[in-house]
Short mmCIF file of C-alpha atoms and ligand atoms in Angstrom, two decimals:
data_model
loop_
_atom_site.label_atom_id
_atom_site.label_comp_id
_atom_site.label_asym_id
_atom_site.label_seq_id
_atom_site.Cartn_x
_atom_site.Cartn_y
_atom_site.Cartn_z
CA UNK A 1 26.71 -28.29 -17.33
CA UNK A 2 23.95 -30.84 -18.83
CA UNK A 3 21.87 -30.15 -22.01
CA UNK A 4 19.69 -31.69 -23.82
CA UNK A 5 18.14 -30.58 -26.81
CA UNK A 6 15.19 -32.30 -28.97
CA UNK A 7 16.62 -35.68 -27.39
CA UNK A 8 14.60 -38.60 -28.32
CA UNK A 9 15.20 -42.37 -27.37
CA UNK A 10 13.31 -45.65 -29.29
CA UNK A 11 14.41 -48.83 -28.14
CA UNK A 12 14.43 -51.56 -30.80
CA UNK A 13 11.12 -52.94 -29.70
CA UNK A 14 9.18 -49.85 -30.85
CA UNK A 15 9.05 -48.28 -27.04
CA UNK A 16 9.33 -44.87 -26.81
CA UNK A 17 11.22 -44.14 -23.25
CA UNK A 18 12.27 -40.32 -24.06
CA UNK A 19 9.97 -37.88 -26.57
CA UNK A 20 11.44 -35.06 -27.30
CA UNK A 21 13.62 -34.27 -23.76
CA UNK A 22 14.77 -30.41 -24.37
CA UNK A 23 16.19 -29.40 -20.49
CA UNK A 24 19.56 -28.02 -18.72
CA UNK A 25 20.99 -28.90 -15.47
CA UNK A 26 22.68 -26.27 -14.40
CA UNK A 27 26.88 -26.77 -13.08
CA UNK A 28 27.10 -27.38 -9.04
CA UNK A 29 22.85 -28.21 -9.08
CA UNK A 30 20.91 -30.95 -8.32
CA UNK A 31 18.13 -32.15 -10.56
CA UNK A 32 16.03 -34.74 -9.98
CA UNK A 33 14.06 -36.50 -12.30
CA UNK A 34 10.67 -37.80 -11.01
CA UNK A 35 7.64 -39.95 -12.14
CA UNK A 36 6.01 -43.02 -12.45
CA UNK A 37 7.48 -46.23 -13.01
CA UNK A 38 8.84 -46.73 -16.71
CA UNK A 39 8.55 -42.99 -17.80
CA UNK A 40 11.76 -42.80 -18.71
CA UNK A 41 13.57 -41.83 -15.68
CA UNK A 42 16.37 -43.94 -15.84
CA UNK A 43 17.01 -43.82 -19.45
CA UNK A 44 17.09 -40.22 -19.86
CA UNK A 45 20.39 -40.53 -16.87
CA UNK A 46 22.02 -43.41 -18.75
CA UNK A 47 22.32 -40.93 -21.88
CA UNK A 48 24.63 -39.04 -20.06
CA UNK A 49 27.32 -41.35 -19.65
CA UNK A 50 26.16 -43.05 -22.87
CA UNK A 51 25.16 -46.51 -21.35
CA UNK A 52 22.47 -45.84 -23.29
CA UNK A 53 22.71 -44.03 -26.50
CA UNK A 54 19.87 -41.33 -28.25
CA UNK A 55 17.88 -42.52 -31.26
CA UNK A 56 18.29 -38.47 -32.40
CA UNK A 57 19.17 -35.48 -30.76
CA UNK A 58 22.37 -34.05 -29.01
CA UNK A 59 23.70 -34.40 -25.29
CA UNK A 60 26.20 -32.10 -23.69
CA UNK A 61 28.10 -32.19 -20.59
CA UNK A 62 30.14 -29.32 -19.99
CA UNK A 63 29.44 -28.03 -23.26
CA UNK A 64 30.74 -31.25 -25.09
CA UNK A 65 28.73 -33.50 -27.16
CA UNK A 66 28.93 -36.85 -25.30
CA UNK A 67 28.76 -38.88 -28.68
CA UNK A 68 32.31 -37.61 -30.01
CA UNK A 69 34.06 -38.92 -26.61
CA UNK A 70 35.25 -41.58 -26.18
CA UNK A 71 32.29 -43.98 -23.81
CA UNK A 72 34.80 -45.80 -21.66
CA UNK A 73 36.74 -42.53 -20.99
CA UNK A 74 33.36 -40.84 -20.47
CA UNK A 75 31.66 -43.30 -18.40
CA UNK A 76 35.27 -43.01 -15.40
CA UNK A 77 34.84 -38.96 -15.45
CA UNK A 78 30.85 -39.25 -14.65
CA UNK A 79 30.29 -40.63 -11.12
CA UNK A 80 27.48 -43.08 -11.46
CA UNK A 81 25.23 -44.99 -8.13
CA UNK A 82 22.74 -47.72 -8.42
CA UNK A 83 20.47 -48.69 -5.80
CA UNK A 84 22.07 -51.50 -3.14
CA UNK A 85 25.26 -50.19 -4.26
CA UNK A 86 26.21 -52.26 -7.11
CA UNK A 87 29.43 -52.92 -5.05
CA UNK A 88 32.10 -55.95 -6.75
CA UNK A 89 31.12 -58.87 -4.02
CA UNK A 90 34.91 -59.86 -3.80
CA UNK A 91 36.94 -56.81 -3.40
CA UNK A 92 37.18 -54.74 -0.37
CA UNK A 93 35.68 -51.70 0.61
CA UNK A 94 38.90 -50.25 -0.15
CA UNK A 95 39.90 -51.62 -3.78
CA UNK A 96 36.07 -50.98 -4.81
CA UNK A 97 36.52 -47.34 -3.91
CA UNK A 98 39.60 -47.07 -5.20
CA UNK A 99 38.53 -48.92 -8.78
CA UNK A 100 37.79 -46.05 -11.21
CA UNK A 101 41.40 -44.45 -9.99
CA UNK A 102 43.16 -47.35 -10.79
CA UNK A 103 41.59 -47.74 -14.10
CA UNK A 104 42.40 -44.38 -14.60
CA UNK A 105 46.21 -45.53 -14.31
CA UNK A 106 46.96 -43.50 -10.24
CA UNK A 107 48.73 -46.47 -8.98
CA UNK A 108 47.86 -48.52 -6.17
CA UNK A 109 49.01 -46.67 -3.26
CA UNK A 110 47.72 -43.39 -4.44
CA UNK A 111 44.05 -45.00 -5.20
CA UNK A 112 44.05 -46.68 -2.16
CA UNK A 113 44.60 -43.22 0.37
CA UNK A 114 42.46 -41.74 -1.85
CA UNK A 115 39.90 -44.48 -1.07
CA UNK A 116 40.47 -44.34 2.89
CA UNK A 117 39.89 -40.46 2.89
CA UNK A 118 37.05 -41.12 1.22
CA UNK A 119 35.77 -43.40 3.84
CA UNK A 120 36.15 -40.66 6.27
CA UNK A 121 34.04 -38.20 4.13
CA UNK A 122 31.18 -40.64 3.65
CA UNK A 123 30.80 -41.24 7.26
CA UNK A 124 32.52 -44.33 7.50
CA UNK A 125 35.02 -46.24 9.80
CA UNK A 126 38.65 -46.39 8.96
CA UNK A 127 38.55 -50.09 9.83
CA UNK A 128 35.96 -50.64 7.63
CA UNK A 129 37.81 -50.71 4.50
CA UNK A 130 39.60 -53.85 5.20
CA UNK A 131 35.96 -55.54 5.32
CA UNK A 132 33.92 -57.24 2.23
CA UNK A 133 30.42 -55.78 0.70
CA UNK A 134 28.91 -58.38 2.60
CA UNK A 135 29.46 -57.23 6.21
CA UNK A 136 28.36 -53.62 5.83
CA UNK A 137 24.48 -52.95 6.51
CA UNK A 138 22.63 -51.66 3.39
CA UNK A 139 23.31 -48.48 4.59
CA UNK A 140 26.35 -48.22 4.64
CA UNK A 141 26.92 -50.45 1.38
CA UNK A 142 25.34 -47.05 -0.01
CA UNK A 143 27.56 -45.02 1.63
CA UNK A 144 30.46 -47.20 0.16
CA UNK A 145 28.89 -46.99 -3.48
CA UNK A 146 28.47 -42.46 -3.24
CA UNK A 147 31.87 -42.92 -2.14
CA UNK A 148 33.48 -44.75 -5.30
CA UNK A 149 31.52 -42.76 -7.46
CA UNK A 150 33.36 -39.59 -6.18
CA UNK A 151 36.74 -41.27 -5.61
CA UNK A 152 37.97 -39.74 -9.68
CA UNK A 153 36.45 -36.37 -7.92
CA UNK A 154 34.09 -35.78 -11.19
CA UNK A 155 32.60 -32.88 -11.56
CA UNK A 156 29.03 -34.95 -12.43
CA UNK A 157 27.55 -37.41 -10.15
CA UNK A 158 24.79 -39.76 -11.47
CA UNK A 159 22.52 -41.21 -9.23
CA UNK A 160 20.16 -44.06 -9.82
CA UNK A 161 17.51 -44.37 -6.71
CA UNK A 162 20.30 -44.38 -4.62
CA UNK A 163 18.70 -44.65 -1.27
CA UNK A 164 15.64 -46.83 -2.91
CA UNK A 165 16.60 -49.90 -0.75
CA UNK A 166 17.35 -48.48 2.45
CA UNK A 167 14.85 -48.08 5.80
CA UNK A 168 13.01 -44.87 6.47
CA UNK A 169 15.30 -43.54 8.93
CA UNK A 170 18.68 -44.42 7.06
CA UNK A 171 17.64 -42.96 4.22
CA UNK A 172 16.80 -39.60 5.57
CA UNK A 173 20.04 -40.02 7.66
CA UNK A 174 22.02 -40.39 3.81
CA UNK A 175 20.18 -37.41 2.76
CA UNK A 176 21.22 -35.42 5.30
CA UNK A 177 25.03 -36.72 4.58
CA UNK A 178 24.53 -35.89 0.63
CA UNK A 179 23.26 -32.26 1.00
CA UNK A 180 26.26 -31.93 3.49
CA UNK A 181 28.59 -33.21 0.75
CA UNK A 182 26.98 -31.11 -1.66
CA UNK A 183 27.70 -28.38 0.18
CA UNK A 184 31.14 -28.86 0.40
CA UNK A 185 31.66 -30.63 -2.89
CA UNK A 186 29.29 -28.65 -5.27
CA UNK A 187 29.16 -31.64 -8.11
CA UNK A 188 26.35 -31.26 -10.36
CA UNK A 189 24.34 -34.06 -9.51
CA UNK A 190 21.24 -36.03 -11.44
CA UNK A 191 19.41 -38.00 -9.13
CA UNK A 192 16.31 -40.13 -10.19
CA UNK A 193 13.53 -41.13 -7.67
CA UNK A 194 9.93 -42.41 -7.28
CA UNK A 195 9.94 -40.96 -3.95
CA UNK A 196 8.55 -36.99 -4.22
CA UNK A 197 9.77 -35.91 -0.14
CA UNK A 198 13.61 -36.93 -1.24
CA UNK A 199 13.00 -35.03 -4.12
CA UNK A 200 11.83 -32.00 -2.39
CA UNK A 201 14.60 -32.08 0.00
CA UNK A 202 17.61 -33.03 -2.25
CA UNK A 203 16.32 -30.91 -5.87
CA UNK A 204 17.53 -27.34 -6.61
CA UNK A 205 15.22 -28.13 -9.43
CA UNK A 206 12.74 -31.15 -9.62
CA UNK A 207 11.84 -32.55 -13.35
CA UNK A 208 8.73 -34.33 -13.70
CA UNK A 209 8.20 -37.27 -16.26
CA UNK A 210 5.04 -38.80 -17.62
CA UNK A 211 4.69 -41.96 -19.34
CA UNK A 212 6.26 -41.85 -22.54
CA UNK A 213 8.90 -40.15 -21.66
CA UNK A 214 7.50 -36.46 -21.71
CA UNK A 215 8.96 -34.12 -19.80
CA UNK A 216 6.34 -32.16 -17.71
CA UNK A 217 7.55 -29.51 -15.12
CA UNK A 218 11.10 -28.39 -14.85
CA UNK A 219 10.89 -25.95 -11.84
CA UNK A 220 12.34 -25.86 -8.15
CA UNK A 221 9.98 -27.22 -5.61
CA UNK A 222 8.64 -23.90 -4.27
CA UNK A 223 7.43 -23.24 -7.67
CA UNK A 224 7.03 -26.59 -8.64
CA UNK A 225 4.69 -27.03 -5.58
CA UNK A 226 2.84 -23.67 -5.36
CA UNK A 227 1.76 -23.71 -9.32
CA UNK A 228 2.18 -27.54 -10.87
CA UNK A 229 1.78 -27.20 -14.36
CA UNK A 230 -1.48 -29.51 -14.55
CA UNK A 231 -3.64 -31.67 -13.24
CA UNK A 232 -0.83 -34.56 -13.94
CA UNK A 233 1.74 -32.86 -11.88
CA UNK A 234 -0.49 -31.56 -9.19
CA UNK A 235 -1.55 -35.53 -8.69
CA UNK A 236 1.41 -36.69 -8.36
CA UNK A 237 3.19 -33.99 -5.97
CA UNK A 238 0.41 -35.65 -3.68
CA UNK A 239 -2.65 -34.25 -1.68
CA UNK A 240 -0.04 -32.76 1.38
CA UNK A 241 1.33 -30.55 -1.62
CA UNK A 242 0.69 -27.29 1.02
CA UNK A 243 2.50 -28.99 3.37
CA UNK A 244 5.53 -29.90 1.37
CA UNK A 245 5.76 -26.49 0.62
CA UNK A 246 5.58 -25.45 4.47
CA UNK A 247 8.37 -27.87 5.05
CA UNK A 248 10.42 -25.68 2.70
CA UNK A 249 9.95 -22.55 4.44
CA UNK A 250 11.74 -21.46 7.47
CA UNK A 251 11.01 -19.26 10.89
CA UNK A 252 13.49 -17.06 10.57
CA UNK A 253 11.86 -13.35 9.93
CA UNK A 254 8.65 -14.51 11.36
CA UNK A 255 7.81 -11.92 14.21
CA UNK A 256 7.67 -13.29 18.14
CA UNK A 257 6.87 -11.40 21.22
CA UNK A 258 7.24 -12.08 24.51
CA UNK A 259 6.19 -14.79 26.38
CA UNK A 260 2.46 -14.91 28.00
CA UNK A 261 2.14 -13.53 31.67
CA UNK A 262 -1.22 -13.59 31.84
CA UNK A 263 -3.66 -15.99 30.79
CA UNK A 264 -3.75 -20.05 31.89
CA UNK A 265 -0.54 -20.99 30.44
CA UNK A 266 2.91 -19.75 31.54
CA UNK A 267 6.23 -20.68 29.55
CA UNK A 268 8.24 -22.03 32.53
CA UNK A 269 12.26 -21.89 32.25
CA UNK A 270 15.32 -23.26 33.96
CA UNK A 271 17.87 -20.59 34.92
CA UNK A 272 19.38 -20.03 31.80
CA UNK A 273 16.01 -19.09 30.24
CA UNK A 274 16.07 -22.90 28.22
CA UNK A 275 12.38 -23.67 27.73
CA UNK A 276 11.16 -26.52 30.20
CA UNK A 277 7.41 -26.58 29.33
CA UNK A 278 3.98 -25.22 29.68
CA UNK A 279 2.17 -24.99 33.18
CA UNK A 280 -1.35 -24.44 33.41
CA UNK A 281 -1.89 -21.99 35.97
CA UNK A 282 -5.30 -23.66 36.80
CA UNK A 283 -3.87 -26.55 37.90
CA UNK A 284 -1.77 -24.83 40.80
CA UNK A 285 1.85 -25.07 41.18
CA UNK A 286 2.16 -28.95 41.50
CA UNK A 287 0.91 -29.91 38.23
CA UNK A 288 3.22 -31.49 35.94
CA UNK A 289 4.22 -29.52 33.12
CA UNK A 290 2.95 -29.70 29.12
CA UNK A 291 5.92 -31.06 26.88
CA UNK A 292 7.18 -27.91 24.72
CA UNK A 293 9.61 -27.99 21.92
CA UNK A 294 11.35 -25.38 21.15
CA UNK A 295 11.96 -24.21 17.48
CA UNK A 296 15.30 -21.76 16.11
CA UNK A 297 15.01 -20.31 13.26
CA UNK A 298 16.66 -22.63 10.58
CA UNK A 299 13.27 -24.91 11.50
CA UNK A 300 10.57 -24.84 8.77
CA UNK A 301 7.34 -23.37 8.99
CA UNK A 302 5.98 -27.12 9.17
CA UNK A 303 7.53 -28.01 12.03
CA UNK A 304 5.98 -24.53 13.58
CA UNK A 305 2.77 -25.38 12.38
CA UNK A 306 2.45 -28.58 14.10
CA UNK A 307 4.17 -27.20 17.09
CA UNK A 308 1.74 -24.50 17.79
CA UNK A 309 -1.25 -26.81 16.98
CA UNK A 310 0.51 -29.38 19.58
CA UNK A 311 1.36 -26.64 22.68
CA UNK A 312 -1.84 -26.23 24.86
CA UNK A 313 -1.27 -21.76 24.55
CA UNK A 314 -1.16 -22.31 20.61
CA UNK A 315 2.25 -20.69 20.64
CA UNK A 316 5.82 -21.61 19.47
CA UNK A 317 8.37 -20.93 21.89
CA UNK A 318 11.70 -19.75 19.88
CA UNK A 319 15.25 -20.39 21.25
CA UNK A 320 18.63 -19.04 19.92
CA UNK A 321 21.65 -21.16 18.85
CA UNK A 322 22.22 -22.19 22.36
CA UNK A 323 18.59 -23.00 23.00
CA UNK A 324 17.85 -20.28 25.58
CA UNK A 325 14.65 -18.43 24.87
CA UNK A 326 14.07 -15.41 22.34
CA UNK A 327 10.45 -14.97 22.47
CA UNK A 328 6.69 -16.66 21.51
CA UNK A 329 4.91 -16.72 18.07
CA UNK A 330 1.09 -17.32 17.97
CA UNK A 331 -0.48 -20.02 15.21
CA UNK A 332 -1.86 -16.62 13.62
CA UNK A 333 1.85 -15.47 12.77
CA UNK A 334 2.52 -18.91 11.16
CA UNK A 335 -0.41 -18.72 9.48
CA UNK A 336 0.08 -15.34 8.14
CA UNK A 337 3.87 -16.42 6.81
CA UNK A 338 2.69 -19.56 5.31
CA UNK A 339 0.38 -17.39 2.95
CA UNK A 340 3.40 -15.05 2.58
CA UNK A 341 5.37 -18.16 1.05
CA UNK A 342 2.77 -19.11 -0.73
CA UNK A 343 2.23 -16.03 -2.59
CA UNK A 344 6.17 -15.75 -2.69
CA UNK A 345 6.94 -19.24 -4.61
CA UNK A 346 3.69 -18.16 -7.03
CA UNK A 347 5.33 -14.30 -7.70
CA UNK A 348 8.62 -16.29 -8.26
CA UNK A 349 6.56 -18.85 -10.77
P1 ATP B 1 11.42 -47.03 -13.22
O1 ATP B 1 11.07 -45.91 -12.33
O2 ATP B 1 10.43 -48.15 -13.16
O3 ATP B 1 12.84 -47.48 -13.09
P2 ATP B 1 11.99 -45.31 -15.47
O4 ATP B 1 11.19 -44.08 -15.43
O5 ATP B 1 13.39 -45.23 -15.02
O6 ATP B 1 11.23 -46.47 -14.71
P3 ATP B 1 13.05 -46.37 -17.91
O7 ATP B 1 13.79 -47.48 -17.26
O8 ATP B 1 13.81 -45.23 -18.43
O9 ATP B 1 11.90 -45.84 -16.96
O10 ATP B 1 12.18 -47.01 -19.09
C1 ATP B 1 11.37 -46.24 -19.95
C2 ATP B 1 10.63 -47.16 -20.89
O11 ATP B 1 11.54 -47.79 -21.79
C3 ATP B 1 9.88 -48.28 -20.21
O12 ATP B 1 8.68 -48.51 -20.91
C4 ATP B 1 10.82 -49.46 -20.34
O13 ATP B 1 10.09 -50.68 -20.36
C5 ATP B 1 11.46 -49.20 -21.69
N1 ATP B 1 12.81 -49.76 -21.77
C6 ATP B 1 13.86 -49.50 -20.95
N2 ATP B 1 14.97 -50.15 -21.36
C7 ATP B 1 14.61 -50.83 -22.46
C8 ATP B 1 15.30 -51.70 -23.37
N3 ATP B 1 16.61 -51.97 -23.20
N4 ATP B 1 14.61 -52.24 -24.39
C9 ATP B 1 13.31 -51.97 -24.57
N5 ATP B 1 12.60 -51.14 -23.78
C10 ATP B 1 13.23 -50.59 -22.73
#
């Protein structure tokens, strides 16, 4: 959907930002470019809607060389979001949803539902569109900004550290809500970050910048974190790189048995077999019971790991759908599985 071949980009001043950027970003994907500050992030994602233009080389989106369109034209059919939003101080949630559609000529009334269903598929109150930038939290200010950028429904989204200047929790809590979108939406999306964790939970394919503006590592983040191309890339996926790659592995297929009878700790249940803890058979009857949490199948083999090394049996107790009990896997099972994906994201490297 994206390619760029032998791009290169020298700002007046003599700084290189982009050397030599050869890379595709494949239709209905999401690629995210990573790396320390001033590699070139940003400026390589400003090509592609020609805010920035290349010194030499050629850009395509969608198999069209972006310097024989027209830039304004260009610029409404590419979805673009800055960090806090970049949201016009004076207009209403509404009218700054609804402002590439009315540039693009669709008439007030038609911009303007369009901007209220949009409201609805960001996560956002109706009654919040009569409001001003101002009286939204950062939070949702971001939600407002990913929804303007889709209001034209583009097929590419640009995104600029989107979530940079959001809390912790809300920002995990807007990742969730893009790879839901995604799912439904399929745009292909460019995302830059500093943060690696968003970009191993948002990237089909994660591509790794070093100062200068050389591209590094274009790979997904199995591969990417089983076998980083050097030393560089292996520094800056961070020392917990095994456990990143845990986090993107899942239960499902790993074997489980049934629960212990004998031994010191018993799995006890309610009625409808949902797990209620661990009860140490030592103790006698009236001692309280050992917090469990139970795990499905959809959870990652992180959240397993830490799990089994948290129960007092070393076991994970798995639950269906409906959270009623399917059976026990030991730490040695986990163990065995995280090798497995290991080996699996290498073979696939
Ligand atoms: P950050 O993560 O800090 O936002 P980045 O990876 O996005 O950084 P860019 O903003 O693309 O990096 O900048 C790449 C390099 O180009 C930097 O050295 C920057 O100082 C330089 N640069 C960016 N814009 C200009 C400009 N308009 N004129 C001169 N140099 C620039």
């Amino acid at each position: 959907m994206i390619n760029f071949e032998a791009v290169n980009k020298r700002f007046p001043n003599g700084t290189t930002a982009v050397h030599d950027l050869s890379l595709e970003m494949e239709q209905g994907g999401v690629t995210v470019l990573v790396g320390s500050s001033g590699c070139g992030k940003t400026t390589t994602l400003r090509m592609i809607n020609r805010m920035v233009e290349p010194t030499s080389g050629t850009i395509r989106v969608g198999g069209k060389d972006v310097l024989s369109q027209d830039a304004a034209e260009l610029r409404r059919s590419i979805g673009y979001v800055i960090q806090q939003a970049g949201l016009f101080p004076h207009r209403t949630i509404i009218d700054n949803i609804a402002t590439v559609p009315l540039l693009l000529g669709w008439g007030r009334k038609k911009a303007r539902s369009r901007a209220a269903e949009l409201l609805e598929t960001v996560g956002l109150p109706a009654d919040s569109g009569r409001r001003y930038p101002h009286q939204l939290s950062g939070g949702q200010q971001q939600r407002v900004g990913v929804a303007r950028a889709l209001a034209a429904d583009p097929p590419v989204l640009l995104m600029d550290e989107p979530f940079g200047a959001v809390d912790p929790v809300v920002r995990t809590q807007l990742q969730d809500e893009l790879l839901r979108l995604q799912k439904e939406l399929n745009k292909t999306i460019v995302f830059v970050t500093h943060d690696i964790d968003e970009a191993v939970r948002l990237g089909d394919r994660i591509a790794v910048f070093r100062t200068g503006g050389h591209l590094v590592q274009c790979a997904p983040p199995e591969e990417l974190l089983a076998r980083p191309a050097d030393p560089f890339v292996a520094d800056f996926l961070g020392a917990e790189r095994g456990l990143k790659l845990l986090s993107l592995s899942t239960l499902a297929g790993v074997p489980q048995g049934p629960a212990p009878a004998g031994g010191r700790w018993e799995l006890a249940v309610d009625a409808s077999g949902v797990p209620l803890g661990w009860r140490d058979k030592d103790a006698g009857d009236t001692a309280t019971l050992l917090p469990v949490r139970p795990l499905r199948d959809t959870d990652s083999l992180l959240s397993a790991l830490n799990e089994s090394v948290a129960s007092p049996a070393g076991l994970v107790a798995r639950v269906d759908a409906d959270g009623i009990l399917t059976g026990v896997t030991a730490r040695e099972e986990i163990h065995d599985r995280a090798g497995t994906a290991h080996s699996t994201a290498r073979a696939a490297a």
